[in-house]
Amino acid sequence: MAVQTETTATTTVDLGPASGLSCRECGERFPLGPIFACELCFGPLEVAYDLPVGDPEGLRKQIESGPDNIWRYAPLLPVPADVATKPNLNPGWTKLVKADNLAAELGVTGGLFIKDDSGNPTHSFKDRVVAQALEAARAFGFTTLSCSSTGNLAGAVGAAAARAGFRSCVFIPHDLEQGKVVMAAVYGGELVGIEGNYDDVNRFCSELIGDPVGEGWGFVNVNLRPYYGEGSKTLAYEICEQLGWQLPDQLVVPIASGSQLTKIDKGLQELIKLGLVEDKPYKIFGAQAEGCSPVSTAFKAGHDVVRPQKPNTIAKSLAIGNPADGPYVLDIARRTGGAVEDVNDEQVVDAIKLLARTEGIFAETAGGVTVGVTRKLIEAGVLDPALTTVVLNTGDGLKTLDAVAPTSQATATIKPSLDAFRAAGLAG
Ligand SMILES: *Cc1c(COP(=O)(O)O)cnc(C)c1O
């Protein structure tokens, strides 16, 4: 049974249960389209839904019998019902790893899990958001996909465009890690390095959208941003389903623009509303690198506004100095009783190696940020070790080898003889 919860705008495209766009600030409604800011107050637009309330058992069964990717949640996403039949990279349904060794190391007794999104097709969480934006681009008739990226998004857009037969042209800061550049270029689309940081790239893309040069382009994180953001809800859905349709008590989520964190909260709220999980309190903790910590700085100072910073950190995928969703992240951390914390580059490297040596998971620097912040918050008594905690790893360590290469070398280099091996002191 589909229940209309709000006034419905006229829709001309089929994006499943999505019924329109609504302004996050003033609530004004707009029809579905490639727009991202409210005409009245310039607030960000959100996808609004006619969600299938009233039959949680039936919905749960429908989801459980769906494909092993994000499309199992199609009834809750801005995509057509037959989305699984379209050419798409079909990301998601990544592992939720029970991290008992790491838990022992950190003193967590309530259950510690790593949601490991390095297992996505282009090895970061960005495949989730791009998959949604691609469906919106298809519905609106775009044939070129574009984005401003800190690295992972460029690769995810390039790959999705290749698979779906779109042209792609993506923009990155010129000084990214080699792994990110190669992953963005290899799929054959156009890749443009901009001499500047991510915030310069983003500003450039906003200008491009307003210019005839960019006409007909679907920028996944600009004019398709409302749809893009919804992809992050699938992290919340998967975590709860993988926990046996239960909310975790605590989540530790990385922050770049803050979109992922806000949409994880939206996803959890929807599951509660739909009766798919039992309603109980949960806390969301945000994680940043000290060298780009505008949100944690505002959180600790008790501010509502986020003052932009100039990024300088090895966690380049999170290096957004002027995060669009920063104020909403602050709201969510405060409302849920969570916090926002940061760790320095040395702590990021230590945390990458801690996760690798305890659980056999090699995270990119963003995963070092979340694991490092988890450790710091436990030591500070902010995160409760007796509660169920889910920590996100949003990317693969192979993309940021430089971060750990200096301290991850061969133990010894020897001649191929037993004498040499004994002499190296490694026998036994
Ligand atoms: C983009 C990204 C994030 C989060 O980005 P938001 O802009 O906050 O949604 C987290 N981790 C990695 C590895 C990313 O590439």
PDB file of C-alpha atoms in Angstrom, residues 169-356:
ATOM      1  CA  CYS A 169      34.199  14.019 -18.359  1.00  0.00           C
ATOM      2  CA  VAL A 170      35.339  14.325 -14.751  1.00  0.00           C
ATOM      3  CA  PHE A 171      37.316  16.916 -12.796  1.00  0.00           C
ATOM      4  CA  ILE A 172      39.853  16.347  -9.998  1.00  0.00           C
ATOM      5  CA  PRO A 173      42.500  18.355  -8.132  1.00  0.00           C
ATOM      6  CA  HIS A 174      45.731  17.926 -10.154  1.00  0.00           C
ATOM      7  CA  ASP A 175      47.789  16.510  -7.259  1.00  0.00           C
ATOM      8  CA  LEU A 176      45.906  13.315  -6.294  1.00  0.00           C
ATOM      9  CA  GLU A 177      47.418   9.920  -5.498  1.00  0.00           C
ATOM     10  CA  GLN A 178      48.493   7.880  -8.543  1.00  0.00           C
ATOM     11  CA  GLY A 179      45.989   5.134  -7.660  1.00  0.00           C
ATOM     12  CA  LYS A 180      43.113   7.595  -7.855  1.00  0.00           C
ATOM     13  CA  VAL A 181      44.287   9.181 -11.108  1.00  0.00           C
ATOM     14  CA  VAL A 182      44.783   5.841 -12.855  1.00  0.00           C
ATOM     15  CA  MET A 183      41.421   4.534 -11.607  1.00  0.00           C
ATOM     16  CA  ALA A 184      39.742   7.651 -12.955  1.00  0.00           C
ATOM     17  CA  ALA A 185      41.464   7.506 -16.349  1.00  0.00           C
ATOM     18  CA  VAL A 186      41.452   3.806 -17.161  1.00  0.00           C
ATOM     19  CA  TYR A 187      37.748   3.577 -18.052  1.00  0.00           C
ATOM     20  CA  GLY A 188      38.349   5.721 -21.097  1.00  0.00           C
ATOM     21  CA  GLY A 189      36.421   8.883 -20.282  1.00  0.00           C
ATOM     22  CA  GLU A 190      37.929  12.332 -20.175  1.00  0.00           C
ATOM     23  CA  LEU A 191      39.768  13.265 -16.978  1.00  0.00           C
ATOM     24  CA  VAL A 192      40.734  16.842 -16.258  1.00  0.00           C
ATOM     25  CA  GLY A 193      43.167  17.848 -13.495  1.00  0.00           C
ATOM     26  CA  ILE A 194      42.454  21.317 -12.129  1.00  0.00           C
ATOM     27  CA  GLU A 195      45.273  23.385 -10.671  1.00  0.00           C
ATOM     28  CA  GLY A 196      43.744  23.941  -7.262  1.00  0.00           C
ATOM     29  CA  ASN A 197      42.144  22.026  -4.377  1.00  0.00           C
ATOM     30  CA  TYR A 198      38.745  20.292  -4.350  1.00  0.00           C
ATOM     31  CA  ASP A 199      36.905  23.470  -3.442  1.00  0.00           C
ATOM     32  CA  ASP A 200      38.392  25.144  -6.546  1.00  0.00           C
ATOM     33  CA  VAL A 201      37.308  22.148  -8.657  1.00  0.00           C
ATOM     34  CA  ASN A 202      33.796  22.356  -7.250  1.00  0.00           C
ATOM     35  CA  ARG A 203      33.528  26.083  -7.907  1.00  0.00           C
ATOM     36  CA  PHE A 204      34.725  25.528 -11.481  1.00  0.00           C
ATOM     37  CA  CYS A 205      32.056  22.847 -12.025  1.00  0.00           C
ATOM     38  CA  SER A 206      29.315  25.173 -10.742  1.00  0.00           C
ATOM     39  CA  GLU A 207      30.419  27.704 -13.379  1.00  0.00           C
ATOM     40  CA  LEU A 208      30.450  25.023 -16.060  1.00  0.00           C
ATOM     41  CA  ILE A 209      26.855  24.078 -15.239  1.00  0.00           C
ATOM     42  CA  GLY A 210      25.697  27.635 -15.757  1.00  0.00           C
ATOM     43  CA  ASP A 211      27.521  27.903 -19.094  1.00  0.00           C
ATOM     44  CA  PRO A 212      26.395  26.600 -22.523  1.00  0.00           C
ATOM     45  CA  VAL A 213      29.561  24.407 -22.513  1.00  0.00           C
ATOM     46  CA  GLY A 214      28.068  22.280 -19.752  1.00  0.00           C
ATOM     47  CA  GLU A 215      24.559  22.144 -21.153  1.00  0.00           C
ATOM     48  CA  GLY A 216      23.073  18.653 -21.145  1.00  0.00           C
ATOM     49  CA  TRP A 217      25.638  17.378 -18.649  1.00  0.00           C
ATOM     50  CA  GLY A 218      24.606  15.414 -15.609  1.00  0.00           C
ATOM     51  CA  PHE A 219      26.985  16.364 -12.796  1.00  0.00           C
ATOM     52  CA  VAL A 220      26.352  13.564 -10.334  1.00  0.00           C
ATOM     53  CA  ASN A 221      27.201  15.658  -7.270  1.00  0.00           C
ATOM     54  CA  VAL A 222      25.885  19.019  -8.478  1.00  0.00           C
ATOM     55  CA  ASN A 223      22.692  19.073 -10.577  1.00  0.00           C
ATOM     56  CA  LEU A 224      21.955  15.402  -9.761  1.00  0.00           C
ATOM     57  CA  ARG A 225      23.009  15.782  -6.110  1.00  0.00           C
ATOM     58  CA  PRO A 226      19.573  15.043  -4.561  1.00  0.00           C
ATOM     59  CA  TYR A 227      19.511  11.622  -6.308  1.00  0.00           C
ATOM     60  CA  TYR A 228      23.228  10.965  -5.769  1.00  0.00           C
ATOM     61  CA  GLY A 229      22.832  11.470  -2.015  1.00  0.00           C
ATOM     62  CA  GLU A 230      20.129   8.824  -1.748  1.00  0.00           C
ATOM     63  CA  GLY A 231      22.668   6.126  -2.659  1.00  0.00           C
ATOM     64  CA  SER A 232      24.234   6.516   0.772  1.00  0.00           C
ATOM     65  CA  LYS A 233      20.982   5.398   2.413  1.00  0.00           C
ATOM     66  CA  THR A 234      21.762   1.878   1.208  1.00  0.00           C
ATOM     67  CA  LEU A 235      24.663   1.743   3.688  1.00  0.00           C
ATOM     68  CA  ALA A 236      22.162   2.207   6.511  1.00  0.00           C
ATOM     69  CA  TYR A 237      19.759  -0.373   5.034  1.00  0.00           C
ATOM     70  CA  GLU A 238      22.491  -2.971   4.556  1.00  0.00           C
ATOM     71  CA  ILE A 239      24.012  -2.499   8.006  1.00  0.00           C
ATOM     72  CA  CYS A 240      20.614  -2.997   9.679  1.00  0.00           C
ATOM     73  CA  GLU A 241      19.626  -5.966   7.500  1.00  0.00           C
ATOM     74  CA  GLN A 242      23.034  -7.596   8.060  1.00  0.00           C
ATOM     75  CA  LEU A 243      22.607  -7.127  11.820  1.00  0.00           C
ATOM     76  CA  GLY A 244      19.344  -9.083  11.549  1.00  0.00           C
ATOM     77  CA  TRP A 245      17.078  -6.055  10.971  1.00  0.00           C
ATOM     78  CA  GLN A 246      18.376  -4.162  13.963  1.00  0.00           C
ATOM     79  CA  LEU A 247      19.762  -0.701  14.479  1.00  0.00           C
ATOM     80  CA  PRO A 248      23.366  -0.546  15.691  1.00  0.00           C
ATOM     81  CA  ASP A 249      23.893   1.525  18.855  1.00  0.00           C
ATOM     82  CA  GLN A 250      26.784   3.564  17.441  1.00  0.00           C
ATOM     83  CA  LEU A 251      28.110   4.307  13.945  1.00  0.00           C
ATOM     84  CA  VAL A 252      31.396   5.960  12.996  1.00  0.00           C
ATOM     85  CA  VAL A 253      31.134   7.636   9.579  1.00  0.00           C
ATOM     86  CA  PRO A 254      33.726   9.620   7.575  1.00  0.00           C
ATOM     87  CA  ILE A 255      32.938  13.177   6.516  1.00  0.00           C
ATOM     88  CA  ALA A 256      33.978  14.828   3.249  1.00  0.00           C
ATOM     89  CA  SER A 257      30.991  16.945   2.121  1.00  0.00           C
ATOM     90  CA  GLY A 258      28.921  15.324   4.877  1.00  0.00           C
ATOM     91  CA  SER A 259      26.377  13.902   2.433  1.00  0.00           C
ATOM     92  CA  GLN A 260      26.982  10.275   3.348  1.00  0.00           C
ATOM     93  CA  LEU A 261      26.526  10.876   7.068  1.00  0.00           C
ATOM     94  CA  THR A 262      23.270  12.791   6.642  1.00  0.00           C
ATOM     95  CA  LYS A 263      21.834  10.142   4.302  1.00  0.00           C
ATOM     96  CA  ILE A 264      22.780   7.287   6.615  1.00  0.00           C
ATOM     97  CA  ASP A 265      20.690   9.047   9.243  1.00  0.00           C
ATOM     98  CA  LYS A 266      17.854   9.490   6.716  1.00  0.00           C
ATOM     99  CA  GLY A 267      18.021   5.773   5.863  1.00  0.00           C
ATOM    100  CA  LEU A 268      17.877   4.730   9.522  1.00  0.00           C
ATOM    101  CA  GLN A 269      14.893   7.022  10.113  1.00  0.00           C
ATOM    102  CA  GLU A 270      13.074   5.480   7.129  1.00  0.00           C
ATOM    103  CA  LEU A 271      13.647   1.944   8.420  1.00  0.00           C
ATOM    104  CA  ILE A 272      12.126   2.991  11.742  1.00  0.00           C
ATOM    105  CA  LYS A 273       9.151   4.664  10.033  1.00  0.00           C
ATOM    106  CA  LEU A 274       8.551   1.620   7.842  1.00  0.00           C
ATOM    107  CA  GLY A 275       8.644  -0.698  10.861  1.00  0.00           C
ATOM    108  CA  LEU A 276      11.565  -2.686   9.402  1.00  0.00           C
ATOM    109  CA  VAL A 277      13.606  -2.177  12.589  1.00  0.00           C
ATOM    110  CA  GLU A 278      12.569  -1.595  16.163  1.00  0.00           C
ATOM    111  CA  ASP A 279      12.833   2.046  17.152  1.00  0.00           C
ATOM    112  CA  LYS A 280      15.627   2.695  19.634  1.00  0.00           C
ATOM    113  CA  PRO A 281      18.240   5.423  20.104  1.00  0.00           C
ATOM    114  CA  TYR A 282      21.426   5.329  18.020  1.00  0.00           C
ATOM    115  CA  LYS A 283      24.404   7.655  17.976  1.00  0.00           C
ATOM    116  CA  ILE A 284      26.213   8.841  14.861  1.00  0.00           C
ATOM    117  CA  PHE A 285      29.866   9.896  15.165  1.00  0.00           C
ATOM    118  CA  GLY A 286      31.560  11.839  12.378  1.00  0.00           C
ATOM    119  CA  ALA A 287      35.245  11.375  11.528  1.00  0.00           C
ATOM    120  CA  GLN A 288      37.624  13.833   9.881  1.00  0.00           C
ATOM    121  CA  ALA A 289      41.367  14.236   9.379  1.00  0.00           C
ATOM    122  CA  GLU A 290      42.950  16.972  11.487  1.00  0.00           C
ATOM    123  CA  GLY A 291      44.361  18.564   8.320  1.00  0.00           C
ATOM    124  CA  CYS A 292      40.813  19.073   7.032  1.00  0.00           C
ATOM    125  CA  SER A 293      38.543  19.261  10.046  1.00  0.00           C
ATOM    126  CA  PRO A 294      36.051  22.088   9.532  1.00  0.00           C
ATOM    127  CA  VAL A 295      33.144  20.057  10.960  1.00  0.00           C
ATOM    128  CA  SER A 296      34.904  18.635  14.007  1.00  0.00           C
ATOM    129  CA  THR A 297      36.324  22.091  14.758  1.00  0.00           C
ATOM    130  CA  ALA A 298      32.800  23.562  14.705  1.00  0.00           C
ATOM    131  CA  PHE A 299      31.440  20.663  16.775  1.00  0.00           C
ATOM    132  CA  LYS A 300      34.047  21.082  19.497  1.00  0.00           C
ATOM    133  CA  ALA A 301      33.577  24.864  19.576  1.00  0.00           C
ATOM    134  CA  GLY A 302      29.801  24.461  19.891  1.00  0.00           C
ATOM    135  CA  HIS A 303      29.210  26.406  16.669  1.00  0.00           C
ATOM    136  CA  ASP A 304      26.297  25.930  14.247  1.00  0.00           C
ATOM    137  CA  VAL A 305      28.200  27.277  11.262  1.00  0.00           C
ATOM    138  CA  VAL A 306      31.165  25.547   9.672  1.00  0.00           C
ATOM    139  CA  ARG A 307      34.103  27.772   8.856  1.00  0.00           C
ATOM    140  CA  PRO A 308      35.947  26.681   5.660  1.00  0.00           C
ATOM    141  CA  GLN A 309      39.531  25.414   5.913  1.00  0.00           C
ATOM    142  CA  LYS A 310      42.383  24.906   3.470  1.00  0.00           C
ATOM    143  CA  PRO A 311      42.969  21.133   3.438  1.00  0.00           C
ATOM    144  CA  ASN A 312      46.363  19.613   4.136  1.00  0.00           C
ATOM    145  CA  THR A 313      46.140  15.886   4.893  1.00  0.00           C
ATOM    146  CA  ILE A 314      46.980  12.466   3.446  1.00  0.00           C
ATOM    147  CA  ALA A 315      43.234  11.643   3.665  1.00  0.00           C
ATOM    148  CA  LYS A 316      42.624  13.284   0.301  1.00  0.00           C
ATOM    149  CA  SER A 317      39.282  11.601  -0.356  1.00  0.00           C
ATOM    150  CA  LEU A 318      37.934  13.502   2.669  1.00  0.00           C
ATOM    151  CA  ALA A 319      39.708  16.783   1.892  1.00  0.00           C
ATOM    152  CA  ILE A 320      36.751  19.107   1.393  1.00  0.00           C
ATOM    153  CA  GLY A 321      37.454  22.362   3.177  1.00  0.00           C
ATOM    154  CA  ASN A 322      33.967  23.803   2.684  1.00  0.00           C
ATOM    155  CA  PRO A 323      31.584  20.867   3.216  1.00  0.00           C
ATOM    156  CA  ALA A 324      28.095  21.496   1.816  1.00  0.00           C
ATOM    157  CA  ASP A 325      26.328  19.348   4.415  1.00  0.00           C
ATOM    158  CA  GLY A 326      28.499  20.395   7.368  1.00  0.00           C
ATOM    159  CA  PRO A 327      25.732  22.142   9.364  1.00  0.00           C
ATOM    160  CA  TYR A 328      23.396  19.152   8.933  1.00  0.00           C
ATOM    161  CA  VAL A 329      26.136  16.823  10.174  1.00  0.00           C
ATOM    162  CA  LEU A 330      26.453  18.980  13.291  1.00  0.00           C
ATOM    163  CA  ASP A 331      22.677  18.733  13.835  1.00  0.00           C
ATOM    164  CA  ILE A 332      22.689  14.948  13.518  1.00  0.00           C
ATOM    165  CA  ALA A 333      25.723  14.395  15.756  1.00  0.00           C
ATOM    166  CA  ARG A 334      24.127  16.600  18.431  1.00  0.00           C
ATOM    167  CA  ARG A 335      20.592  15.232  18.063  1.00  0.00           C
ATOM    168  CA  THR A 336      21.681  11.594  18.308  1.00  0.00           C
ATOM    169  CA  GLY A 337      24.153  12.189  21.150  1.00  0.00           C
ATOM    170  CA  GLY A 338      27.168  11.445  18.936  1.00  0.00           C
ATOM    171  CA  ALA A 339      30.218  13.609  18.296  1.00  0.00           C
ATOM    172  CA  VAL A 340      32.609  14.723  15.545  1.00  0.00           C
ATOM    173  CA  GLU A 341      36.318  14.067  16.079  1.00  0.00           C
ATOM    174  CA  ASP A 342      39.524  14.191  14.045  1.00  0.00           C
ATOM    175  CA  VAL A 343      42.883  12.393  13.966  1.00  0.00           C
ATOM    176  CA  ASN A 344      46.241  13.509  12.571  1.00  0.00           C
ATOM    177  CA  ASP A 345      48.012  11.889   9.627  1.00  0.00           C
ATOM    178  CA  GLU A 346      50.265   9.763  11.814  1.00  0.00           C
ATOM    179  CA  GLN A 347      47.219   8.388  13.640  1.00  0.00           C
ATOM    180  CA  VAL A 348      45.568   7.700  10.258  1.00  0.00           C
ATOM    181  CA  VAL A 349      48.547   5.579   9.173  1.00  0.00           C
ATOM    182  CA  ASP A 350      48.652   3.767  12.539  1.00  0.00           C
ATOM    183  CA  ALA A 351      44.929   2.994  12.255  1.00  0.00           C
ATOM    184  CA  ILE A 352      45.240   1.661   8.684  1.00  0.00           C
ATOM    185  CA  LYS A 353      47.948  -0.703   9.916  1.00  0.00           C
ATOM    186  CA  LEU A 354      45.992  -1.629  13.050  1.00  0.00           C
ATOM    187  CA  LEU A 355      42.966  -2.659  10.965  1.00  0.00           C
ATOM    188  CA  ALA A 356      45.173  -4.542   8.509  1.00  0.00           C
TER     189      ALA A 356
END
